[in-house]
Coordinates of C-alpha atoms in Angstrom, one line a residue:
X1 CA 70.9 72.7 93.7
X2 CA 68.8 75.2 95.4
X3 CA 69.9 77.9 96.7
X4 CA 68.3 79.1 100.5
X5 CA 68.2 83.2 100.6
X6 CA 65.4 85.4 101.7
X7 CA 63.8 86.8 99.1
X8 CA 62.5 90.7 100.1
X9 CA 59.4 91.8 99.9
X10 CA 59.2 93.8 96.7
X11 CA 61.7 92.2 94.7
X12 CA 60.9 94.3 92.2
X13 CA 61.8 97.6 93.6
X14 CA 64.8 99.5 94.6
X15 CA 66.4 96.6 97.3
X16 CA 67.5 99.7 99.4
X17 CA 64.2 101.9 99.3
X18 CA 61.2 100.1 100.6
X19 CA 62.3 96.4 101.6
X20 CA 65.7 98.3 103.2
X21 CA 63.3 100.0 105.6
X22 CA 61.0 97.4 106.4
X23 CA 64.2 95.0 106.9
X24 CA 65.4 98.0 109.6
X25 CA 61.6 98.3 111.2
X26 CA 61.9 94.3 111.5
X27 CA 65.5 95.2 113.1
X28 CA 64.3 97.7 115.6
X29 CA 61.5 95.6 116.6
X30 CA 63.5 92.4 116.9
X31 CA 66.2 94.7 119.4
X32 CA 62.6 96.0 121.4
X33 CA 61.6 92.6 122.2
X34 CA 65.1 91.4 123.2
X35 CA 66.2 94.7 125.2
X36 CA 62.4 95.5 126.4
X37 CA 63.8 96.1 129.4
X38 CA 65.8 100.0 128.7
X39 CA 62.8 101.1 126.6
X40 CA 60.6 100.9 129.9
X41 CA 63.4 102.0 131.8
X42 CA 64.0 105.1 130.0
X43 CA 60.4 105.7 129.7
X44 CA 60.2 105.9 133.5
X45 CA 63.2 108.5 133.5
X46 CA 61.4 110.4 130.6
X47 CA 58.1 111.0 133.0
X48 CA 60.1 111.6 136.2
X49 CA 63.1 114.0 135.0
X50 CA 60.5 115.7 132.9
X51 CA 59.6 119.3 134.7
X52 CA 61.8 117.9 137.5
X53 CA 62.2 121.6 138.8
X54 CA 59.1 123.4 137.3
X55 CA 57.3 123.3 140.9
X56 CA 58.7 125.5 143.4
X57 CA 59.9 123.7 147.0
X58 CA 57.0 123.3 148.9
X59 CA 56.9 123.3 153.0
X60 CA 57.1 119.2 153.2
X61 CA 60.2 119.9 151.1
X62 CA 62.0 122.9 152.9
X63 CA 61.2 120.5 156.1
X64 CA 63.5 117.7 154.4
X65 CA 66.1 120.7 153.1
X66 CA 66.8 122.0 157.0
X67 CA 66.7 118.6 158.5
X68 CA 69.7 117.5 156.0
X69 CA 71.8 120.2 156.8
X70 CA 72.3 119.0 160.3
X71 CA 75.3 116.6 160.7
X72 CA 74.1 113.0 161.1
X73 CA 74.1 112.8 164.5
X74 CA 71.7 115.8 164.8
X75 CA 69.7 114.5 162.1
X76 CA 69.1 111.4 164.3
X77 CA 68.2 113.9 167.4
X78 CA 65.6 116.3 165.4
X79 CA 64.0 113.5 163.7
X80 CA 63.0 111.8 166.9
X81 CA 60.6 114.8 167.5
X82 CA 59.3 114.2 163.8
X83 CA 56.8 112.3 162.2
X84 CA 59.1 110.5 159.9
X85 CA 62.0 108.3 161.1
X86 CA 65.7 109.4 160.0
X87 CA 67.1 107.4 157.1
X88 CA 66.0 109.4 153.8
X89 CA 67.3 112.9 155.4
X90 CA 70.8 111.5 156.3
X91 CA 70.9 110.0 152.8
X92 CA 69.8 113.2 151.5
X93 CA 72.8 114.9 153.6
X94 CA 75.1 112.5 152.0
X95 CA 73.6 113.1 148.3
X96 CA 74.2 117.1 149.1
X97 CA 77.5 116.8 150.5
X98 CA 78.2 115.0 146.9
X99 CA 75.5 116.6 144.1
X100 CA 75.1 119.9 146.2
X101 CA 71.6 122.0 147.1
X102 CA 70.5 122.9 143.4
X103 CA 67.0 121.9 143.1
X104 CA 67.9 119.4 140.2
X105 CA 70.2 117.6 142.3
X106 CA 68.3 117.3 145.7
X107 CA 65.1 116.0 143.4
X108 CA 67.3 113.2 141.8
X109 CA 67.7 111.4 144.5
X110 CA 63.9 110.8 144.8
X111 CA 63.8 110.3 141.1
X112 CA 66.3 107.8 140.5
X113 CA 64.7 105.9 143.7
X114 CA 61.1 105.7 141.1
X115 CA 63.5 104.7 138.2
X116 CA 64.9 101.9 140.2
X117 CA 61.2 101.2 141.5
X118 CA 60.1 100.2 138.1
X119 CA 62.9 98.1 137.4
X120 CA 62.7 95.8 140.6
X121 CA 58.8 95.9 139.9
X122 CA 59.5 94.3 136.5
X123 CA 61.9 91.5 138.0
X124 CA 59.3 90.6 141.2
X125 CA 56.8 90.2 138.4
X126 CA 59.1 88.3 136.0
X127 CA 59.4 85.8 139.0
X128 CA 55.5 85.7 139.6
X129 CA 54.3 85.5 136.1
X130 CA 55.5 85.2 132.2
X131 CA 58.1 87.5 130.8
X132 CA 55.0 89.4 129.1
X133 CA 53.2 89.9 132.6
X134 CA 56.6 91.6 133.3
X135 CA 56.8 93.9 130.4
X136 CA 53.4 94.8 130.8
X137 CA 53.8 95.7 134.5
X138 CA 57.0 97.6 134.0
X139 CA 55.2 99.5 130.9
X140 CA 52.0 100.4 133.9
X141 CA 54.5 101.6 136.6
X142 CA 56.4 103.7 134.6
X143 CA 53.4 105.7 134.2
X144 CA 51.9 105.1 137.5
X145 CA 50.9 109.0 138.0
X146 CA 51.3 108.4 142.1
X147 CA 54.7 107.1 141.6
X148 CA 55.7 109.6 139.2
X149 CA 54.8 112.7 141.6
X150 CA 56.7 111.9 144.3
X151 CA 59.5 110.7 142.4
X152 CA 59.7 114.4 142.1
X153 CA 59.6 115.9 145.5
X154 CA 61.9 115.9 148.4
X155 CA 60.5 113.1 150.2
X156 CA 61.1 109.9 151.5
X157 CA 58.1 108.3 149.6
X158 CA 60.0 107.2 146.4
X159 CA 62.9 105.7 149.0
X160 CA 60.4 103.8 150.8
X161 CA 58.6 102.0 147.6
X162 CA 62.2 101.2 146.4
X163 CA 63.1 99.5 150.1
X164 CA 59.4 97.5 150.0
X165 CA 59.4 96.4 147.0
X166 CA 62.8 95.0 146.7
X167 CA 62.3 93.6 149.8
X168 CA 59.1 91.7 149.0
X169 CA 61.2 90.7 145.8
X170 CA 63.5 89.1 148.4
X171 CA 61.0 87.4 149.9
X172 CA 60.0 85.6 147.1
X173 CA 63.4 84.3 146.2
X174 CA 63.5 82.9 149.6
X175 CA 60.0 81.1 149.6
X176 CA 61.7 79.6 146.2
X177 CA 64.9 78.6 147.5
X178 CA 64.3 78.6 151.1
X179 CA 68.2 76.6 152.2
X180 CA 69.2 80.1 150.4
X181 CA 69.7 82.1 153.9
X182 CA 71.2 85.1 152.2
X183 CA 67.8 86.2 150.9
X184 CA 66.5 86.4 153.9
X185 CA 69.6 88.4 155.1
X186 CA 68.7 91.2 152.3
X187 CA 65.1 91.1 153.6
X188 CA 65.8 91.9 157.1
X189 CA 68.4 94.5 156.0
X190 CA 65.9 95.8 153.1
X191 CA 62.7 95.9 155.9
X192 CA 65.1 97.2 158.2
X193 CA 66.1 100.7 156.1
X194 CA 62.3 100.8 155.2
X195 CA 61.3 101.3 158.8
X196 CA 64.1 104.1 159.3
X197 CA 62.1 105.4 156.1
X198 CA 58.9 105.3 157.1
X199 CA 56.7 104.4 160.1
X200 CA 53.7 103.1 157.6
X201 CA 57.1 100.1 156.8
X202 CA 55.0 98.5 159.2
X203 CA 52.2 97.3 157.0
X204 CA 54.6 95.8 154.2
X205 CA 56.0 93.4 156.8
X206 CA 52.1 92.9 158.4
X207 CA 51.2 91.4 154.4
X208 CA 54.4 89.5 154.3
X209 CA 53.1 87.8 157.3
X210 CA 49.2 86.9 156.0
X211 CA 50.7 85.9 152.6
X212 CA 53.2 83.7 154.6
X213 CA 50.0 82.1 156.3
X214 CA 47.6 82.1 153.4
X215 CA 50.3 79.6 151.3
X216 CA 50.8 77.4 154.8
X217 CA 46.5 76.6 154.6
X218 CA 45.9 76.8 150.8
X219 CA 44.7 73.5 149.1
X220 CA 47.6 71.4 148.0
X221 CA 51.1 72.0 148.1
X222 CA 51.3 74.0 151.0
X223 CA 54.3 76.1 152.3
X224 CA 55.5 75.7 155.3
X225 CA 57.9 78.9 155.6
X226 CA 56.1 80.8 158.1
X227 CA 57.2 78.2 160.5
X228 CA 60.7 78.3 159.8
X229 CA 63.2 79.1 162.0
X230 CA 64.8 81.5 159.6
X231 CA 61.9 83.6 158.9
X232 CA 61.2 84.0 162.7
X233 CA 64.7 84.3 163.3
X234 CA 64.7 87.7 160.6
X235 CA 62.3 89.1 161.8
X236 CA 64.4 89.1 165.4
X237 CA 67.1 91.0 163.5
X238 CA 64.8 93.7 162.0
X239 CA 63.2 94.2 165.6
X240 CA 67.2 94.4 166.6
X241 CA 67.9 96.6 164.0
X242 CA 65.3 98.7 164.7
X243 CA 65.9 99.0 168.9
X244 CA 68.2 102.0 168.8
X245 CA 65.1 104.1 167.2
X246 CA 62.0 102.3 169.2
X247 CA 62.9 104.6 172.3
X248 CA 62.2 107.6 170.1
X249 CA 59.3 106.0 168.7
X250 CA 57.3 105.2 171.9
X251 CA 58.3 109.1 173.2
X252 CA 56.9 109.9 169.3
X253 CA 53.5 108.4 170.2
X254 CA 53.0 109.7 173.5
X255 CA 53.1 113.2 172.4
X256 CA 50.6 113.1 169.6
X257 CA 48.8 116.1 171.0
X258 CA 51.9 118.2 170.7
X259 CA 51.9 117.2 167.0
X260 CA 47.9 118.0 166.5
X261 CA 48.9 121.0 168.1
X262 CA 51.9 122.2 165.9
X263 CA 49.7 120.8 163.2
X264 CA 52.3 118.2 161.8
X265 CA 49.3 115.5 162.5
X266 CA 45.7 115.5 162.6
X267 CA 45.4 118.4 159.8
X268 CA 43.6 115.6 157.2
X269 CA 39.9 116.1 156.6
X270 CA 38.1 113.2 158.4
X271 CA 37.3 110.5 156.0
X272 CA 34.1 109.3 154.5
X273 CA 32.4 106.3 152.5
X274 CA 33.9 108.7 149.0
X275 CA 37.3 108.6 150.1
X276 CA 38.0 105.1 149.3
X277 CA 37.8 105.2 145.8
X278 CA 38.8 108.7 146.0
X279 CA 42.2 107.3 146.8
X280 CA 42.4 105.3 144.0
X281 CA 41.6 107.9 141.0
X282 CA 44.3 110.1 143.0
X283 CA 46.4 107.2 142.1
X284 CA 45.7 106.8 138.7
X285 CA 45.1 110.6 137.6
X286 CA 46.1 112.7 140.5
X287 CA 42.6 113.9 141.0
X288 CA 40.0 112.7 143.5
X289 CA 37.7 111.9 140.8
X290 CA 34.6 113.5 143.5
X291 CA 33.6 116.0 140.3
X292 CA 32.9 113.1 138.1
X293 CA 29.6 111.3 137.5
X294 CA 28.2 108.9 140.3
X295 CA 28.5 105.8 137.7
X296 CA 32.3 106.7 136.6
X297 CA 33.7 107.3 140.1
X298 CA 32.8 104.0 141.1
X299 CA 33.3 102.1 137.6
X300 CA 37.3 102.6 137.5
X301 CA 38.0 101.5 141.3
X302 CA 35.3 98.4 140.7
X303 CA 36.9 98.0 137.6
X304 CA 40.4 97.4 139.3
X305 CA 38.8 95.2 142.2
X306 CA 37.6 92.9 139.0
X307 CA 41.0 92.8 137.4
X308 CA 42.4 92.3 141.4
X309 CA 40.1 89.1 141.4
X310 CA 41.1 88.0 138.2
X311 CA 44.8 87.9 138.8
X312 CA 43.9 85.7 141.8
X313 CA 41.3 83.5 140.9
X314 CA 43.4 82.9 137.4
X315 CA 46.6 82.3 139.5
X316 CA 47.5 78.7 139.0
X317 CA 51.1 78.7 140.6
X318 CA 52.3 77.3 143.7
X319 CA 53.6 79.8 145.4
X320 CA 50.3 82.1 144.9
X321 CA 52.2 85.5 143.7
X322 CA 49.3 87.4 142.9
X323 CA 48.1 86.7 146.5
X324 CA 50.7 88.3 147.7
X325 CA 50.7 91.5 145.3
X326 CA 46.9 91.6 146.7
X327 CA 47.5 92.2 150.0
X328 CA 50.4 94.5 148.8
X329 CA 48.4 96.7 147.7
X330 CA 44.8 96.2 149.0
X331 CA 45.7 95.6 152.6
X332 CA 47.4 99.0 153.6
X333 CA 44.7 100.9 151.7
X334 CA 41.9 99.0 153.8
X335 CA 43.5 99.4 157.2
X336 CA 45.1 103.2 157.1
X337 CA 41.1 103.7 155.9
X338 CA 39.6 102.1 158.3
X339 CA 42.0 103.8 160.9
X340 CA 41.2 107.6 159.8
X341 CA 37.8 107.1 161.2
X342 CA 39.4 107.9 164.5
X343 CA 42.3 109.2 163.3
X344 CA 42.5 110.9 160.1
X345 CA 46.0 109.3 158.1
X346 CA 44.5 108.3 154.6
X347 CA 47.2 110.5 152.7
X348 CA 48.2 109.8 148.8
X349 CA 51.8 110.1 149.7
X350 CA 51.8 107.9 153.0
X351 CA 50.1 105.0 150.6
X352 CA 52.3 105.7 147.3
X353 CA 54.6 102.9 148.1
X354 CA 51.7 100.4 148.6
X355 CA 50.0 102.2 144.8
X356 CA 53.2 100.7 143.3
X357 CA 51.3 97.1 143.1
X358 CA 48.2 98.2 141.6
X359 CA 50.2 98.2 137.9
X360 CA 52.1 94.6 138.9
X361 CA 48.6 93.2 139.6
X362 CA 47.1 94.9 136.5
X363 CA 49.6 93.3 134.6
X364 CA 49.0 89.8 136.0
X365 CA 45.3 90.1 135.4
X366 CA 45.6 91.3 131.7
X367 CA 48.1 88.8 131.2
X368 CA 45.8 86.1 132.1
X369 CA 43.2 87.8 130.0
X370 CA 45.3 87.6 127.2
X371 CA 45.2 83.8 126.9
X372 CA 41.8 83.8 126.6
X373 CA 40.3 86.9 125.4
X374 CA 43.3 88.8 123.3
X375 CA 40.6 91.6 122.4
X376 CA 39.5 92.3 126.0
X377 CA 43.2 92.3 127.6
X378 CA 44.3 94.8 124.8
X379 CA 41.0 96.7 125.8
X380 CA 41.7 96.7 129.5
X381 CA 45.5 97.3 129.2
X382 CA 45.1 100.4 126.5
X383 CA 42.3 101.4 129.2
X384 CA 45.0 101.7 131.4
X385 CA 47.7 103.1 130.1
X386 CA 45.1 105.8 128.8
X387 CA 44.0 106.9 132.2
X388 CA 47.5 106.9 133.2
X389 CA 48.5 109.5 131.0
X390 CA 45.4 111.4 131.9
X391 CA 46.8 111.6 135.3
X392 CA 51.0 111.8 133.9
X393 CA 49.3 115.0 132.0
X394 CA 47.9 116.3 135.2
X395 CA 51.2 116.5 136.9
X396 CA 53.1 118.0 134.4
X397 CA 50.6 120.5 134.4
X398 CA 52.7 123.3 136.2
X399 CA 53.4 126.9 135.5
X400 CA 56.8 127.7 136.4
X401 CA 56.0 131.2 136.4
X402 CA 53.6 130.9 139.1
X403 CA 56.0 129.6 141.4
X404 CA 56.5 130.4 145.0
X405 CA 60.1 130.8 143.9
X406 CA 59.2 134.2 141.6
X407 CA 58.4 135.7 145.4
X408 CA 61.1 135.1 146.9
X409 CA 63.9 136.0 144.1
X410 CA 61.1 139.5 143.3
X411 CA 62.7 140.2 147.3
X412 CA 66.1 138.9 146.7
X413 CA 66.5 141.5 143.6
X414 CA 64.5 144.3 146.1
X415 CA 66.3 143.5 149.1
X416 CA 68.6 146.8 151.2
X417 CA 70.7 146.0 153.4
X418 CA 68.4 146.3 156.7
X419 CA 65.4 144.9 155.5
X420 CA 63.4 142.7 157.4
X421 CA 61.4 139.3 156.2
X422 CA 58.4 138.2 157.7
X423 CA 56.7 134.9 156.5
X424 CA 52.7 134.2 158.0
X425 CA 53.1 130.1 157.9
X426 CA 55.3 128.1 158.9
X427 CA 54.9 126.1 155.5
X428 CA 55.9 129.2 153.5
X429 CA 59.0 129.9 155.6
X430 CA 60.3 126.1 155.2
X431 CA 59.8 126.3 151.7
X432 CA 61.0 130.6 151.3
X433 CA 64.4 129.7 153.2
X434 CA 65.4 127.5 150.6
X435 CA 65.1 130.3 148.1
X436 CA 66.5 133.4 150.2
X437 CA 69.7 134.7 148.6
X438 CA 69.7 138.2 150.9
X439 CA 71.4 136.3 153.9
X440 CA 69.0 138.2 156.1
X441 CA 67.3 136.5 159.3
X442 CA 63.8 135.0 157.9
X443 CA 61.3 135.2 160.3
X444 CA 58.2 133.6 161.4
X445 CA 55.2 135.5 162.8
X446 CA 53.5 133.7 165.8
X447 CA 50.8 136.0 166.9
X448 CA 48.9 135.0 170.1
X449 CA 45.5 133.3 169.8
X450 CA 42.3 135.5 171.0
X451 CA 42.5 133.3 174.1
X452 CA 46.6 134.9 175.0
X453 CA 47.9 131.5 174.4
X454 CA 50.8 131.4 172.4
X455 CA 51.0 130.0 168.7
X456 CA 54.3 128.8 168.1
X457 CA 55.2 125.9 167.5
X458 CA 56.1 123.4 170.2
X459 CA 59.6 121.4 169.9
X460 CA 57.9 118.1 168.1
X461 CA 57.7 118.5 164.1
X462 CA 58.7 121.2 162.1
X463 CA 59.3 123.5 165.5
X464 CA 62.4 121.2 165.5
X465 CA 63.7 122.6 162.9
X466 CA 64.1 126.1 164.1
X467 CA 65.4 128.3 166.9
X468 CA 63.6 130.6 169.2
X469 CA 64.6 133.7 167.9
X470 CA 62.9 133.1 164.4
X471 CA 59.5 133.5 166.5
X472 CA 57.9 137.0 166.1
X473 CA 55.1 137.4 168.0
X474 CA 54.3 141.1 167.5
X475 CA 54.2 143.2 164.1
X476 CA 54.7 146.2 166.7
X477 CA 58.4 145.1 167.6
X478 CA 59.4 145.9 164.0
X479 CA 57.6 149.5 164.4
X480 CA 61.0 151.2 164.1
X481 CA 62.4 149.3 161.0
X482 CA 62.6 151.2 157.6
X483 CA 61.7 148.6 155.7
X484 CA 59.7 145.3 156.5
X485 CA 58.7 142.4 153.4
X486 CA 55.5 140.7 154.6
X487 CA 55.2 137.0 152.7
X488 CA 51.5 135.6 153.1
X489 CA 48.5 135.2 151.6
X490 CA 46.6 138.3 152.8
X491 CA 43.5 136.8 152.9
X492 CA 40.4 136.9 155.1
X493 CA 42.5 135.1 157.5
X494 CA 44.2 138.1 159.2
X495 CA 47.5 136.4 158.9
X496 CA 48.8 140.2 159.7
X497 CA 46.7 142.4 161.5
X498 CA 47.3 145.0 163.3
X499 CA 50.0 146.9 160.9
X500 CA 51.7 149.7 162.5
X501 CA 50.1 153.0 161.2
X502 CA 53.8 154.1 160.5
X503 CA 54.5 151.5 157.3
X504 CA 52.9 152.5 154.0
X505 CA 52.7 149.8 151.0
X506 CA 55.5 150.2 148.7
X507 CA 55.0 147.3 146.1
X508 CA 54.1 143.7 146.2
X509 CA 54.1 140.8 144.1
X510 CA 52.1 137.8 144.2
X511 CA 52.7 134.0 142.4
X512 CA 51.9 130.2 144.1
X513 CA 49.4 131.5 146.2
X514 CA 51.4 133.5 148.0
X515 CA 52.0 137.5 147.9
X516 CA 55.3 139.2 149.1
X517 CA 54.4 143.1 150.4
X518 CA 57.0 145.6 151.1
X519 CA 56.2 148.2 153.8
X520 CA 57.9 151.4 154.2
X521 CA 57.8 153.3 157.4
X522 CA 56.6 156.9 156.5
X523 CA 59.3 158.6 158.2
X524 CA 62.2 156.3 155.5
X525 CA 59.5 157.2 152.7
X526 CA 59.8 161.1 153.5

C-alpha cells in the first residue's frame, strides 16, 4: 500500500538544515497571504510614527494647540472666526485631557487617523474590486507621501480623509443593499463630522452626488438610488446636523477681507497652467516636481490620467466603483483649481483627503493590468511604489537639530527672572508658546504700517486666539527693560527696526529659520 507523505526537497541533506528553512519561508509566506492585512497595516504605522516628533511645531500647529485648550464651548465660539470648522480641536481637547501636551501624544491622534485611513481604504476597495486590487491599494496608501505628512502634524487633514473615506465606504454598502437603512445612517453621521472637520467636506458629498447620477444613465442595469427617498431624506439630516454651525459659516464668508487681511486667507501664490500637475508630484514625492525636465513633469501626472482611464474603461461591474473613486479624486482637484483663478485655495493639505484615492484607483488599474499584461502591471505598480518612497524619503528628511524648538529651549536655559520675549510673526509665536518653559508673557510685535495703520491682527483667524495685551506695537515701550529676547528672522525685512540705542547684543542663536537675540540695556551691562 502506498504510503502519501511529502517528500522535502533535498532528501538527501540534513531534514532540519536547508528543507527546515524553506518549509518555514513557505510558512511565513503562507501566514502573509492569509494575514496580508497587519503587514500593510503596520507598514502604515512604520512610515507615520517614524520621526513623529523630529519637526518642531509649526504656526498651523501652535494654532490647533491654543484653540484646544479652550473648554468646548469656547472652542465652538473661537472657531466660528476661523477658517476651519470645530470638530478636530474639541477632539484634540479630549485626546489632551487623556494623552496630555507631549508632542508624541498630540501627533498621535493625527497618526492613528492615517493608520485607520489605510485600513478602510483597503475594505472600500475589497468591495470594488478582487482581494488583490485591495492589497495592492492598501500597500500604495500606506506610502502615500501626502497622506503620510499630515498624518504627522497637528491638523485636521488626517481626521477628514478618515470621515470621507469611510463615509464613501458607507455609501457603497448602501447602493448594494439599499433596504439596509443603517448604512445610510452612518453616512449622514460620517458626512456630518466631516463637515465640522473641514469646509472642503463639501466636495466629497458634491462626487457622491455625480456618481449617484452617472449609475442612474449608464447603459444597462441602471441604479436608481439617487431617487430614493432615503438618500434625499440623508442628506436632510446632514443639512440638520450641520444648522447649528451654518450661522457661523455665512458670518465666516462675509468677512473674507478680514481674513486676507490677518493673512489666514488669500496668502497662496496665484495659480497657473504648472500648478496642476504640480499638485500631483507634491502628492507623490512632496516636491512640486517644477525643477524637473519639461518631458518628466508632465509624464508622471499623464502617466496617472492613463492608469485613471484604465481603471474605468476596464471596469466591468455594475455598480461602476472605479467611477466613483474617479471623481474622488479627480473632481476636487479640478474644481479647487479652477477656483484659485479668482481665489487662490489650491493647497496640498486642503486636497490630502481627496490624494487618498489616487493609490485605490492605481490599484484598480494595475489590477486589471494584471490579467492581461503581468509584466506591465508589475512595471507600473514597482513604478509606483518607487516614486512613493522617493517622496516617504523626502519627508523623513528632517534635522532635529535645526528645529525651531533648539530656539526656544537656548532662551528657556538663558532666561532671568524679568526678561522679556518678543516674537516678529505671528506664526513664530503660535508655534514658540508651545515650547516656552520660562512662564513669562510672550509677546507679539505689531508695528504700524508706513501708512499709521495698525498691523494687528483683527478678531477673525489666528487674532482669535489671543488677547490684546500680547500686541506690542512699539520696541521703544520696552526701552527701560534690562533684558529683552528678540525671536525673528532678522532679515531684510525690518521685522525690528528702530532698536533703542540703549540695548547692546548679548548672544543669539539661530535654528529653523528663525534667530533668538538677547539685548542688554547698557546701563544692566555696566
Amino acid at each position: 500500500m502506498a504510503v502519501n507523505r511529502v517528500t522535502p526537497v533535498g532528501d538527501t541533506q540534513d531534514p532540519h538544515a536547508t528543507p527546515g528553512s524553506w518549509f518555514g519561508s513557505l510558512r511565513v509566506i503562507r501566514w502573509v497571504r492569509e494575514h496580508w492585512l497587519l503587514p500593510i497595516l503596520l507598514l502604515a504605522a512604520a512610515v507615520r510614527f517614524y520621526d513623529l516628533t523630529a519637526a518642531a511645531v509649526w504656526g498651523d500647529e501652535g494654532s490647533s494647540l491654543l484653540l484646544a485648550q479652550y473648554s468646548l464651548g469656547e472652542i465652538w465660539h473661537h472657531a466660528a472666526f476661523d477658517v476651519h470648522p470645530p470638530l478636530y480641536f474639541m477632539l484634540l481637547h479630549g485626546w489632551i485631557e487623556l494623552f496630555g501636551d507631549g508632542i508624541l501624544a498630540i501627533r498621535s491622534l493625527s497618526a492613528l487617523a492615517g493608520i485607520a485611513a489605510v485600513g478602510l481604504g483597503i475594505w472600500l476597495v475589497d468591495r470594488l474590486a478582487t482581494r488583490r486590487a485591495a492589497m495592492l491599494a492598501g500597500l500604495l496608501l500606506a506610502l502615500l507621501p501626502t497622506a503620510v505628512r499630515y498624518s504627522q502634524e497637528v491638523r485636521m487633514y488626517s481626521l477628514l480623509g478618515l470621515l470621507l473615506i469611510a463615509a464613501t465606504l458607507a455609501l457603497v454598502y448602501w447602493i448594494r443593499r439599499p433596504q439596509r437603512h443603517r448604512y445610510l445612517v452612518f453616512y449622514a453621521l460620517l458626512m456630518g463630522a466631516a463637515f465640522y472637520t473641514h469646509y472642503f467636506a463639501v466636495l466629497a458629498a458634491l462626487c457622491h452626488w455625480i456618481y449617484l447620477g452617472v449609475i442612474r444613465v449608464q447603459r444597462g442595469y441602471r441604479f436608481r438610488h439617487i431617487q430614493r427617498p432615503a438618500w434625499w431624506l440623508a442628506n436632510l439630516a446632514i443639512v440638520v446636523l450641520y444648522l447649528p454651525w451654518l450661522p457661523n459659516l455665512l458670518d465666516l464668508t462675509q468677512h473674507m477681507e478680514q481674513l486676507k487681511v490677518g493673512g489666514d486667507v488669500g496668502w497662496e501664490p496665484p495659480v497657473t497652467l504648472s500648478s496642476l500637475p504640480s499638485m500631483i508630484w507634491s502628492w507623490l514625492i512632496q516636491d512640486d516636481g517644477e525643477n524637473l525636465p519639461v518631458a518628466v513633469f508632465a509624464a508622471l501626472p499623464l502617466a496617472l490620467l492613463a492608469l485613471a482611464a484604465v481603471a474605468v474603461i476596464r471596469d466591468r461591474s455594475v455598480s461602476r466603483g472605479s467611477v466613483l473613486l474617479a471623481l474622488y479624486t479627480g473632481l476636487p482637484l479640478v474644481l479647487v483649481f479652477a477656483v484659485s483663478f479668482i481665489t487662490p485655495v489650491f493647497i496640498e493639505r486642503y486636497l490630502t483627503a481627496y490624494a487618498l484615492g489616487l493609490p485605490l484607483l492605481a490599484a484598480l488599474a494595475i489590477d486589471r493590468l494584471y490579467s492581461r499584461v503581468r509584466v506591465l502591471a508589475l512595471a507600473v505598480l514597482m513604478s509606483l511604489v518607487g516614486v512613493e518612497w522617493v517622496g516617504v524619503s523626502n519627508n523623513a528628511t528632517v534635522d532635529s537639530n535645526d528645529q525651531l524648538d533648539r530656539v526656544v529651549n537656548y532662551v528657556n536655559l538663558h532666561f532671568q527672572a524679568g526678561d522679556q520675549i518678543i516674537t516678529s510673526d505671528m506664526l513664530w509665536y503660535l508655534s514658540y508658546v508651545y515650547y516656552d518653559r520660562t512662564g513669562a508673557h510672550v509677546r507679539l510685535f505689531t508695528p504700524p504700517a508706513a501708512d499709521g495703520h495698525s498691523t494687528r491682527p483683527n478678531d477673525y483667524g489666528f487674532g482669535t486666539l489671543v488677547t490684546a495685551d500680547v500686541y506690542l506695537d512699539s520696541l521703544a515701550e520696552l526701552a527701560g527693560s534690562p533684558r529683552v529676547w528678540l525671536i525673528g528672522t532678522f532679515g531684510d525685512s525690518g521685522e525690528f527696526p528702530s532698536l533703542p540705542k540703549t540695548w547692546q547684543s548679548s548672544g543669539e542663536v539661530h535654528a529653523g529659520g528663525v534667530q533668538a537675540r538677547l539685548f542688554v540695556s547698557k546701563a544692566a551691562a555696566e
